[in-house]
């Protein structure tokens, strides 16, 4: 793995070697040619504009690491380095692990998280010292909203981390507070959840008092295997599908096929699902559904799921 844009970083301390003075960097930032990542670190604006949010998080973290050799990434910055998904708005901060003596605080665009065990659960990703994926998702469980923590932990489990390992790391960490909150995330997390959108959907389904679905249920008909569905409620004969629209946009998924052809294939798949077995209903939702409070629960209630009290 490598961090996009890291090879285009311009650091103030290297400006003389690059035949750039401090005033040139300031002028570049003022006239829009350079994007200022933080004091003393810049990148060409065309590089910054081409980056997605997660790439930007990683690049900001890389700039911090270049400027401060003792830097250790944690929390959201560590999650970005570990390629864990996020569904919250970027806070614009670089997150660092520091000692208790240094103290937890936010300054100069850095959120410093003080811990007693500064030397535990560390790894190196893209040349940057960072908390391990296990410790990262536990840190997020302690500090982030429940749905965001579940999104990250589901992805970690999907990538091969086990709950047993998470509990071992939690015992080694032995946080002074928040353990019950962390354990709640571990209990709910499920590596069978196929994407960030599916994880967020699961949280909304549970918090909305709807029945828990089966995940990644396989369906077949006389023609053979149809596919795996995101959510399946056998008691209510309902299939749920989160559609992140990714397959309609990304070239590597399209593999040369037009988006219209993908839509056509999805329609054929859905028709086969509706005709299979007990002829289940199929309900779909997208990102915008998840962003409106209560929208998914209302939609699934309308599709026939009861809401408990």
mmCIF file of C-alpha atoms in Angstrom:
data_model
loop_
_atom_site.group_PDB
_atom_site.id
_atom_site.type_symbol
_atom_site.label_atom_id
_atom_site.label_comp_id
_atom_site.label_asym_id
_atom_site.label_seq_id
_atom_site.Cartn_x
_atom_site.Cartn_y
_atom_site.Cartn_z
ATOM 1 C CA UNK A 1 0.000 0.000 0.000
ATOM 2 C CA UNK A 2 1.078 3.583 -0.517
ATOM 3 C CA UNK A 3 -0.394 6.972 0.249
ATOM 4 C CA UNK A 4 -1.614 8.856 -2.775
ATOM 5 C CA UNK A 5 0.024 12.255 -3.101
ATOM 6 C CA UNK A 6 2.758 11.569 -0.539
ATOM 7 C CA UNK A 7 5.425 11.792 -3.243
ATOM 8 C CA UNK A 8 4.241 15.347 -3.984
ATOM 9 C CA UNK A 9 4.528 16.659 -0.429
ATOM 10 C CA UNK A 10 6.460 19.912 -0.115
ATOM 11 C CA UNK A 11 7.889 20.550 3.354
ATOM 12 C CA UNK A 12 9.167 23.908 4.523
ATOM 13 C CA UNK A 13 12.351 22.354 5.880
ATOM 14 C CA UNK A 14 13.154 21.092 2.367
ATOM 15 C CA UNK A 15 12.148 24.260 0.558
ATOM 16 C CA UNK A 16 15.719 25.458 0.075
ATOM 17 C CA UNK A 17 16.775 22.134 -1.416
ATOM 18 C CA UNK A 18 13.830 22.377 -3.803
ATOM 19 C CA UNK A 19 14.798 25.960 -4.666
ATOM 20 C CA UNK A 20 11.651 27.230 -2.993
ATOM 21 C CA UNK A 21 11.748 29.888 -0.331
ATOM 22 C CA UNK A 22 9.201 30.323 2.419
ATOM 23 C CA UNK A 23 7.672 33.248 0.558
ATOM 24 C CA UNK A 24 7.247 31.104 -2.546
ATOM 25 C CA UNK A 25 5.325 28.543 -0.504
ATOM 26 C CA UNK A 26 3.156 31.246 1.018
ATOM 27 C CA UNK A 27 2.483 32.787 -2.378
ATOM 28 C CA UNK A 28 1.633 29.380 -3.796
ATOM 29 C CA UNK A 29 -0.910 28.821 -1.028
ATOM 30 C CA UNK A 30 -2.324 32.338 -1.425
ATOM 31 C CA UNK A 31 -2.790 32.114 -5.200
ATOM 32 C CA UNK A 32 -4.294 28.628 -5.084
ATOM 33 C CA UNK A 33 -1.374 26.714 -6.598
ATOM 34 C CA UNK A 34 -0.608 24.925 -3.323
ATOM 35 C CA UNK A 35 -2.858 23.448 -0.666
ATOM 36 C CA UNK A 36 -1.591 23.946 2.879
ATOM 37 C CA UNK A 37 -1.932 20.689 4.826
ATOM 38 C CA UNK A 38 -0.564 22.217 7.998
ATOM 39 C CA UNK A 39 2.092 24.711 8.985
ATOM 40 C CA UNK A 40 5.163 23.830 6.966
ATOM 41 C CA UNK A 41 3.550 21.195 4.724
ATOM 42 C CA UNK A 42 2.015 21.772 1.308
ATOM 43 C CA UNK A 43 0.877 19.812 -1.719
ATOM 44 C CA UNK A 44 -0.012 20.983 -5.257
ATOM 45 C CA UNK A 45 -3.688 21.876 -5.325
ATOM 46 C CA UNK A 46 -4.366 19.622 -8.329
ATOM 47 C CA UNK A 47 -3.119 16.669 -6.276
ATOM 48 C CA UNK A 48 -5.338 17.580 -3.313
ATOM 49 C CA UNK A 49 -8.417 18.118 -5.482
ATOM 50 C CA UNK A 50 -8.037 14.659 -7.011
ATOM 51 C CA UNK A 51 -8.073 12.892 -3.640
ATOM 52 C CA UNK A 52 -11.055 11.272 -1.949
ATOM 53 C CA UNK A 53 -11.719 11.980 1.731
ATOM 54 C CA UNK A 54 -9.866 8.902 3.014
ATOM 55 C CA UNK A 55 -6.875 9.678 0.772
ATOM 56 C CA UNK A 56 -6.799 13.194 2.192
ATOM 57 C CA UNK A 57 -6.830 11.843 5.742
ATOM 58 C CA UNK A 58 -3.891 9.608 4.928
ATOM 59 C CA UNK A 59 -1.952 12.398 3.239
ATOM 60 C CA UNK A 60 -2.462 14.755 6.205
ATOM 61 C CA UNK A 61 -1.261 11.958 8.478
ATOM 62 C CA UNK A 62 1.783 11.366 6.271
ATOM 63 C CA UNK A 63 2.657 15.071 6.432
ATOM 64 C CA UNK A 64 2.465 14.981 10.221
ATOM 65 C CA UNK A 65 4.697 11.909 10.348
ATOM 66 C CA UNK A 66 7.251 13.518 8.023
ATOM 67 C CA UNK A 67 7.453 16.598 10.211
ATOM 68 C CA UNK A 68 7.431 14.863 13.597
ATOM 69 C CA UNK A 69 9.427 11.604 13.708
ATOM 70 C CA UNK A 70 7.997 10.647 17.133
ATOM 71 C CA UNK A 71 4.418 10.867 15.818
ATOM 72 C CA UNK A 72 2.174 7.821 16.372
ATOM 73 C CA UNK A 73 -1.145 7.743 14.527
ATOM 74 C CA UNK A 74 -4.256 6.668 16.415
ATOM 75 C CA UNK A 75 -8.043 6.738 16.257
ATOM 76 C CA UNK A 76 -9.364 8.247 12.989
ATOM 77 C CA UNK A 77 -5.893 8.700 11.493
ATOM 78 C CA UNK A 78 -4.955 5.107 12.303
ATOM 79 C CA UNK A 79 -8.267 3.927 10.845
ATOM 80 C CA UNK A 80 -7.520 5.744 7.604
ATOM 81 C CA UNK A 81 -4.054 4.164 7.413
ATOM 82 C CA UNK A 82 -5.608 0.724 8.012
ATOM 83 C CA UNK A 83 -8.128 1.398 5.208
ATOM 84 C CA UNK A 84 -11.070 1.101 7.597
ATOM 85 C CA UNK A 85 -14.228 2.815 6.332
ATOM 86 C CA UNK A 86 -15.895 5.798 7.946
ATOM 87 C CA UNK A 87 -19.379 7.282 7.566
ATOM 88 C CA UNK A 88 -18.948 10.450 9.649
ATOM 89 C CA UNK A 89 -17.887 13.873 8.441
ATOM 90 C CA UNK A 90 -14.125 14.336 8.545
ATOM 91 C CA UNK A 91 -13.165 16.362 11.618
ATOM 92 C CA UNK A 92 -10.166 17.858 9.829
ATOM 93 C CA UNK A 93 -7.786 16.755 12.591
ATOM 94 C CA UNK A 94 -4.808 14.426 12.670
ATOM 95 C CA UNK A 95 -5.139 12.020 15.599
ATOM 96 C CA UNK A 96 -2.029 11.105 17.594
ATOM 97 C CA UNK A 97 -1.213 8.845 20.532
ATOM 98 C CA UNK A 98 0.710 10.626 23.286
ATOM 99 C CA UNK A 99 1.787 9.849 26.824
ATOM 100 C CA UNK A 100 -0.299 10.678 29.867
ATOM 101 C CA UNK A 101 2.377 13.207 30.809
ATOM 102 C CA UNK A 102 1.738 15.047 27.534
ATOM 103 C CA UNK A 103 -1.992 15.060 28.190
ATOM 104 C CA UNK A 104 -5.062 14.775 25.948
ATOM 105 C CA UNK A 105 -5.826 17.971 24.079
ATOM 106 C CA UNK A 106 -6.397 19.459 20.649
ATOM 107 C CA UNK A 107 -3.932 21.994 19.287
ATOM 108 C CA UNK A 108 -2.568 23.067 15.917
ATOM 109 C CA UNK A 109 -4.901 20.703 14.080
ATOM 110 C CA UNK A 110 -3.873 17.640 16.097
ATOM 111 C CA UNK A 111 -6.093 15.714 18.485
ATOM 112 C CA UNK A 112 -3.765 14.144 21.063
ATOM 113 C CA UNK A 113 -5.024 11.043 22.859
ATOM 114 C CA UNK A 114 -3.119 10.352 26.083
ATOM 115 C CA UNK A 115 -2.666 6.698 27.072
ATOM 116 C CA UNK A 116 -0.664 4.820 29.696
ATOM 117 C CA UNK A 117 0.433 2.046 27.333
ATOM 118 C CA UNK A 118 2.168 4.118 24.661
ATOM 119 C CA UNK A 119 4.331 1.202 23.509
ATOM 120 C CA UNK A 120 1.568 -1.391 23.168
ATOM 121 C CA UNK A 121 -0.345 -2.472 20.054
ATOM 122 C CA UNK A 122 1.705 -0.650 17.456
ATOM 123 C CA UNK A 123 2.486 -1.450 13.836
ATOM 124 C CA UNK A 124 3.873 0.348 10.780
ATOM 125 C CA UNK A 125 1.740 1.127 7.723
ATOM 126 C CA UNK A 126 3.126 3.002 4.731
ATOM 127 C CA UNK A 127 6.176 3.859 6.827
ATOM 128 C CA UNK A 128 4.102 5.484 9.582
ATOM 129 C CA UNK A 129 3.983 4.189 13.156
ATOM 130 C CA UNK A 130 0.351 3.626 14.048
ATOM 131 C CA UNK A 131 -1.854 1.662 16.390
ATOM 132 C CA UNK A 132 -2.678 -1.876 15.274
ATOM 133 C CA UNK A 133 -5.994 -2.468 13.557
ATOM 134 C CA UNK A 134 -7.277 -4.235 16.686
ATOM 135 C CA UNK A 135 -6.373 -1.376 18.992
ATOM 136 C CA UNK A 136 -7.623 1.172 16.474
ATOM 137 C CA UNK A 137 -11.158 -0.227 16.367
ATOM 138 C CA UNK A 138 -11.193 -0.496 20.167
ATOM 139 C CA UNK A 139 -10.090 3.143 20.437
ATOM 140 C CA UNK A 140 -12.878 4.123 18.043
ATOM 141 C CA UNK A 141 -15.385 2.112 20.063
ATOM 142 C CA UNK A 142 -14.396 4.154 23.100
ATOM 143 C CA UNK A 143 -14.635 7.563 21.438
ATOM 144 C CA UNK A 144 -16.815 7.508 18.320
ATOM 145 C CA UNK A 145 -20.607 7.198 17.925
ATOM 146 C CA UNK A 146 -21.817 3.602 18.083
ATOM 147 C CA UNK A 147 -22.641 3.390 14.371
ATOM 148 C CA UNK A 148 -19.219 4.681 13.326
ATOM 149 C CA UNK A 149 -17.447 2.254 15.665
ATOM 150 C CA UNK A 150 -19.497 -0.649 14.273
ATOM 151 C CA UNK A 151 -18.681 0.340 10.681
ATOM 152 C CA UNK A 152 -14.951 0.185 11.454
ATOM 153 C CA UNK A 153 -15.096 -2.974 13.555
ATOM 154 C CA UNK A 154 -17.217 -4.861 11.018
ATOM 155 C CA UNK A 155 -14.570 -4.062 8.402
ATOM 156 C CA UNK A 156 -11.775 -5.264 10.686
ATOM 157 C CA UNK A 157 -13.600 -8.534 11.315
ATOM 158 C CA UNK A 158 -14.255 -8.869 7.595
ATOM 159 C CA UNK A 159 -10.524 -8.450 7.060
ATOM 160 C CA UNK A 160 -9.584 -11.301 9.382
ATOM 161 C CA UNK A 161 -9.479 -9.829 12.893
ATOM 162 C CA UNK A 162 -11.299 -12.043 15.422
ATOM 163 C CA UNK A 163 -13.406 -11.067 18.406
ATOM 164 C CA UNK A 164 -11.195 -13.260 20.556
ATOM 165 C CA UNK A 165 -8.198 -11.176 19.547
ATOM 166 C CA UNK A 166 -10.109 -7.960 20.231
ATOM 167 C CA UNK A 167 -10.910 -9.118 23.750
ATOM 168 C CA UNK A 168 -7.269 -10.047 24.363
ATOM 169 C CA UNK A 169 -6.124 -6.593 23.247
ATOM 170 C CA UNK A 170 -8.848 -5.001 25.373
ATOM 171 C CA UNK A 171 -7.608 -6.904 28.444
ATOM 172 C CA UNK A 172 -4.011 -5.862 27.698
ATOM 173 C CA UNK A 173 -5.125 -2.257 27.367
ATOM 174 C CA UNK A 174 -7.372 -2.384 30.457
ATOM 175 C CA UNK A 175 -8.972 1.054 29.968
ATOM 176 C CA UNK A 176 -9.958 2.901 33.107
ATOM 177 C CA UNK A 177 -13.344 3.801 31.676
ATOM 178 C CA UNK A 178 -15.583 3.006 28.735
ATOM 179 C CA UNK A 179 -15.044 -0.746 28.760
ATOM 180 C CA UNK A 180 -18.766 -1.531 28.726
ATOM 181 C CA UNK A 181 -19.216 0.777 25.747
ATOM 182 C CA UNK A 182 -16.406 -0.993 23.897
ATOM 183 C CA UNK A 183 -17.786 -4.444 24.724
ATOM 184 C CA UNK A 184 -21.176 -3.414 23.343
ATOM 185 C CA UNK A 185 -19.562 -2.647 19.980
ATOM 186 C CA UNK A 186 -17.671 -5.960 20.006
ATOM 187 C CA UNK A 187 -20.859 -7.876 20.783
ATOM 188 C CA UNK A 188 -22.779 -6.206 17.945
ATOM 189 C CA UNK A 189 -20.039 -6.229 15.298
ATOM 190 C CA UNK A 190 -20.295 -8.843 12.549
ATOM 191 C CA UNK A 191 -17.730 -9.576 9.848
ATOM 192 C CA UNK A 192 -20.510 -10.910 7.604
ATOM 193 C CA UNK A 193 -21.608 -7.330 7.032
ATOM 194 C CA UNK A 194 -20.444 -6.649 3.513
ATOM 195 C CA UNK A 195 -19.848 -2.897 3.466
ATOM 196 C CA UNK A 196 -19.919 0.314 5.485
ATOM 197 C CA UNK A 197 -23.450 0.994 4.275
ATOM 198 C CA UNK A 198 -24.621 -2.432 5.373
ATOM 199 C CA UNK A 199 -23.034 -1.937 8.795
ATOM 200 C CA UNK A 200 -24.707 1.434 9.258
ATOM 201 C CA UNK A 201 -27.980 -0.130 8.108
ATOM 202 C CA UNK A 202 -27.658 -2.877 10.717
ATOM 203 C CA UNK A 203 -27.257 -0.309 13.474
ATOM 204 C CA UNK A 204 -30.313 1.635 12.331
ATOM 205 C CA UNK A 205 -32.358 -1.560 12.079
ATOM 206 C CA UNK A 206 -31.399 -2.583 15.617
ATOM 207 C CA UNK A 207 -31.815 0.855 17.163
ATOM 208 C CA UNK A 208 -35.160 1.234 15.395
ATOM 209 C CA UNK A 209 -36.501 -1.863 17.143
ATOM 210 C CA UNK A 210 -36.848 -3.946 13.977
ATOM 211 C CA UNK A 211 -36.146 -7.705 13.876
ATOM 212 C CA UNK A 212 -32.513 -8.670 13.310
ATOM 213 C CA UNK A 213 -31.881 -9.935 9.760
ATOM 214 C CA UNK A 214 -29.744 -12.796 8.535
ATOM 215 C CA UNK A 215 -26.719 -11.537 6.607
ATOM 216 C CA UNK A 216 -25.412 -12.621 3.212
ATOM 217 C CA UNK A 217 -28.102 -15.246 2.660
ATOM 218 C CA UNK A 218 -27.595 -17.304 -0.522
ATOM 219 C CA UNK A 219 -30.513 -17.660 -2.952
ATOM 220 C CA UNK A 220 -30.931 -20.069 -5.853
ATOM 221 C CA UNK A 221 -33.631 -21.039 -8.335
ATOM 222 C CA UNK A 222 -34.021 -23.643 -11.073
ATOM 223 C CA UNK A 223 -31.394 -21.851 -13.127
ATOM 224 C CA UNK A 224 -28.898 -22.135 -10.287
ATOM 225 C CA UNK A 225 -27.244 -19.681 -7.930
ATOM 226 C CA UNK A 226 -28.744 -16.168 -7.985
ATOM 227 C CA UNK A 227 -26.543 -14.464 -5.433
ATOM 228 C CA UNK A 228 -26.140 -13.431 -1.816
ATOM 229 C CA UNK A 229 -28.490 -10.794 -0.449
ATOM 230 C CA UNK A 230 -27.435 -8.246 2.141
ATOM 231 C CA UNK A 231 -30.331 -8.845 4.547
ATOM 232 C CA UNK A 232 -32.935 -11.589 4.844
ATOM 233 C CA UNK A 233 -35.913 -11.808 7.176
ATOM 234 C CA UNK A 234 -37.266 -15.353 6.597
ATOM 235 C CA UNK A 235 -40.142 -14.938 9.060
ATOM 236 C CA UNK A 236 -41.415 -11.951 7.092
ATOM 237 C CA UNK A 237 -40.332 -13.216 3.672
ATOM 238 C CA UNK A 238 -38.422 -10.016 2.979
ATOM 239 C CA UNK A 239 -35.060 -9.356 1.352
ATOM 240 C CA UNK A 240 -33.226 -6.103 2.061
ATOM 241 C CA UNK A 241 -30.522 -4.708 -0.206
ATOM 242 C CA UNK A 242 -28.287 -1.702 0.445
ATOM 243 C CA UNK A 243 -27.183 -0.186 -2.853
ATOM 244 C CA UNK A 244 -24.155 2.046 -2.448
ATOM 245 C CA UNK A 245 -24.182 2.881 -6.204
ATOM 246 C CA UNK A 246 -20.495 1.963 -6.309
ATOM 247 C CA UNK A 247 -20.979 -0.664 -8.977
ATOM 248 C CA UNK A 248 -22.472 1.899 -11.315
ATOM 249 C CA UNK A 249 -19.488 4.249 -11.118
ATOM 250 C CA UNK A 250 -16.222 2.420 -10.568
ATOM 251 C CA UNK A 251 -14.327 1.264 -13.621
ATOM 252 C CA UNK A 252 -12.789 -1.747 -11.907
ATOM 253 C CA UNK A 253 -16.262 -3.068 -11.093
ATOM 254 C CA UNK A 254 -17.773 -2.190 -14.452
ATOM 255 C CA UNK A 255 -14.895 -4.066 -16.136
ATOM 256 C CA UNK A 256 -15.707 -2.368 -19.403
ATOM 257 C CA UNK A 257 -19.483 -2.714 -19.082
ATOM 258 C CA UNK A 258 -21.744 0.311 -19.396
ATOM 259 C CA UNK A 259 -23.657 1.374 -16.232
ATOM 260 C CA UNK A 260 -26.883 0.718 -18.115
ATOM 261 C CA UNK A 261 -25.848 -2.903 -18.535
ATOM 262 C CA UNK A 262 -25.178 -3.175 -14.801
ATOM 263 C CA UNK A 263 -28.653 -1.827 -14.080
ATOM 264 C CA UNK A 264 -30.105 -4.385 -16.475
ATOM 265 C CA UNK A 265 -28.258 -7.249 -14.775
ATOM 266 C CA UNK A 266 -29.427 -6.033 -11.351
ATOM 267 C CA UNK A 267 -33.018 -5.993 -12.614
ATOM 268 C CA UNK A 268 -32.696 -9.581 -13.872
ATOM 269 C CA UNK A 269 -31.203 -10.639 -10.528
ATOM 270 C CA UNK A 270 -33.985 -8.954 -8.561
ATOM 271 C CA UNK A 271 -36.685 -10.518 -10.761
ATOM 272 C CA UNK A 272 -35.165 -13.947 -10.135
ATOM 273 C CA UNK A 273 -35.084 -13.285 -6.383
ATOM 274 C CA UNK A 274 -38.759 -12.275 -6.380
ATOM 275 C CA UNK A 275 -39.689 -15.468 -8.231
ATOM 276 C CA UNK A 276 -37.549 -17.790 -6.118
ATOM 277 C CA UNK A 277 -38.892 -20.109 -3.409
ATOM 278 C CA UNK A 278 -41.611 -18.365 -1.427
ATOM 279 C CA UNK A 279 -41.519 -15.345 -3.772
ATOM 280 C CA UNK A 280 -40.028 -12.915 -1.245
ATOM 281 C CA UNK A 281 -40.400 -9.180 -1.336
ATOM 282 C CA UNK A 282 -37.283 -7.143 -2.111
ATOM 283 C CA UNK A 283 -36.712 -3.724 -0.576
ATOM 284 C CA UNK A 284 -33.771 -1.483 -1.525
ATOM 285 C CA UNK A 285 -32.234 1.635 -0.031
ATOM 286 C CA UNK A 286 -29.271 3.905 -0.706
ATOM 287 C CA UNK A 287 -26.921 6.249 1.172
ATOM 288 C CA UNK A 288 -29.401 9.110 1.223
ATOM 289 C CA UNK A 289 -31.857 6.858 3.080
ATOM 290 C CA UNK A 290 -29.348 6.279 5.860
ATOM 291 C CA UNK A 291 -28.594 9.978 6.208
ATOM 292 C CA UNK A 292 -32.209 10.851 7.069
ATOM 293 C CA UNK A 293 -33.033 9.966 10.650
ATOM 294 C CA UNK A 294 -35.702 7.259 10.813
ATOM 295 C CA UNK A 295 -36.057 6.893 7.035
ATOM 296 C CA UNK A 296 -34.776 3.310 6.806
ATOM 297 C CA UNK A 297 -36.898 2.126 9.723
ATOM 298 C CA UNK A 298 -40.006 3.724 8.213
ATOM 299 C CA UNK A 299 -39.261 2.175 4.822
ATOM 300 C CA UNK A 300 -38.802 -1.308 6.262
ATOM 301 C CA UNK A 301 -41.946 -0.965 8.374
ATOM 302 C CA UNK A 302 -43.846 -0.094 5.215
ATOM 303 C CA UNK A 303 -42.363 -3.234 3.639
ATOM 304 C CA UNK A 304 -43.835 -5.362 6.438
ATOM 305 C CA UNK A 305 -41.360 -5.482 9.316
ATOM 306 C CA UNK A 306 -42.916 -4.940 12.756
ATOM 307 C CA UNK A 307 -41.372 -2.546 15.221
ATOM 308 C CA UNK A 308 -41.073 -3.729 18.806
ATOM 309 C CA UNK A 309 -41.661 -1.460 21.759
#
